[in-house]
XYZ file of C-alpha atoms in Angstrom:
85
model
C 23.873 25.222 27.227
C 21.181 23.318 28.839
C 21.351 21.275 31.981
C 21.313 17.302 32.209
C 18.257 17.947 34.870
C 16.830 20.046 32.408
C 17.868 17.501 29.480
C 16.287 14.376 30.883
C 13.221 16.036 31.910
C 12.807 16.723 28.032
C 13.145 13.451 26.808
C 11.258 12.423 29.518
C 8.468 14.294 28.047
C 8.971 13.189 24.766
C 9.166 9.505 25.117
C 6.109 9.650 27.264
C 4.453 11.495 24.154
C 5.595 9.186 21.869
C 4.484 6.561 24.079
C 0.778 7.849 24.273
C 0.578 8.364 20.856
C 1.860 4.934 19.991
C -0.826 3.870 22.232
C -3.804 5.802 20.584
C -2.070 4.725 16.852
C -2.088 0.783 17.518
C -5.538 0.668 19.422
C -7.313 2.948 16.203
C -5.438 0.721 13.555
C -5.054 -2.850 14.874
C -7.575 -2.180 18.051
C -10.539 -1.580 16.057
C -9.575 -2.232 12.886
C -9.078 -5.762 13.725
C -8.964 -7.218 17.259
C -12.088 -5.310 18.560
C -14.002 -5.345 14.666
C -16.730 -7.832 15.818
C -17.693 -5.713 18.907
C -17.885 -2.827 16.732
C -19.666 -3.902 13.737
C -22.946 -3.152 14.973
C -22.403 0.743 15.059
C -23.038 2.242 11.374
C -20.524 5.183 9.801
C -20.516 6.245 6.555
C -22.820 3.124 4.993
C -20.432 0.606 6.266
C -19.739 -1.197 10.087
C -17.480 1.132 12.314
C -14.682 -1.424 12.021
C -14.538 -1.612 8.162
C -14.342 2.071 8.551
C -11.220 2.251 10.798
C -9.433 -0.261 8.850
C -10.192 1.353 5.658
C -10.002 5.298 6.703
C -10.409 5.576 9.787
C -6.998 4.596 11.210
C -5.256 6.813 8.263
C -7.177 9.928 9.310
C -6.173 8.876 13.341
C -2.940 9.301 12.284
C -2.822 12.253 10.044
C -3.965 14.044 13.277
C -1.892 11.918 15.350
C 1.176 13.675 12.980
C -0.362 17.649 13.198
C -0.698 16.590 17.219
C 2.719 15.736 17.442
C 4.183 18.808 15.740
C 2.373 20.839 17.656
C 3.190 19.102 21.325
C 7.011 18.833 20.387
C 7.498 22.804 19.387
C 5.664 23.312 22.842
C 7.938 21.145 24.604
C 10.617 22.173 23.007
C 9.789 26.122 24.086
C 8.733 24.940 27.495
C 12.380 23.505 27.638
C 14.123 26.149 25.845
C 15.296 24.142 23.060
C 13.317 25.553 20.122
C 14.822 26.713 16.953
């Protein structure tokens, strides 16, 4: 059985991943898909402005990664905490 100590400290660490990769999600999607697209759209990816590009594939491939990132973080936390599978 694990501890509460031991418990809290875990989510702890989740919910402050989460919250980080919340943060890196929204500011690739909406950041500079939209909000920040006109200070971007001088910079040149792929043919297109860099802001086109995060709106159309950019923010998608952000969060594929965000997704393998997330996998991988969790099953360390959860051996760091002794609550793998």
């Amino acid at each position: 059985m694990v501890d509460k100590s031991s418990s809290n400290a875990y989510w702890k660490a989740n919910i402050s991943t989460i919250k980080i990769y919340l943060v890196i999600w929204f500011m690739c999607s909406f950041g500079f898909g939209i909000l920040l697209r006109p200070l971007i759209s001088g910079i040149k990816i792929g043919g297109t402005d860099l802001g086109f590009w995060f709106a159309q594939q950019g923010a998608v491939l952000v969060f594929l990664v965000l997704i393998f990132a997330y996998a991988a973080r969790m099953n360390k936390l959860d051996r760091e905490h002794g609550v793998e599978e």
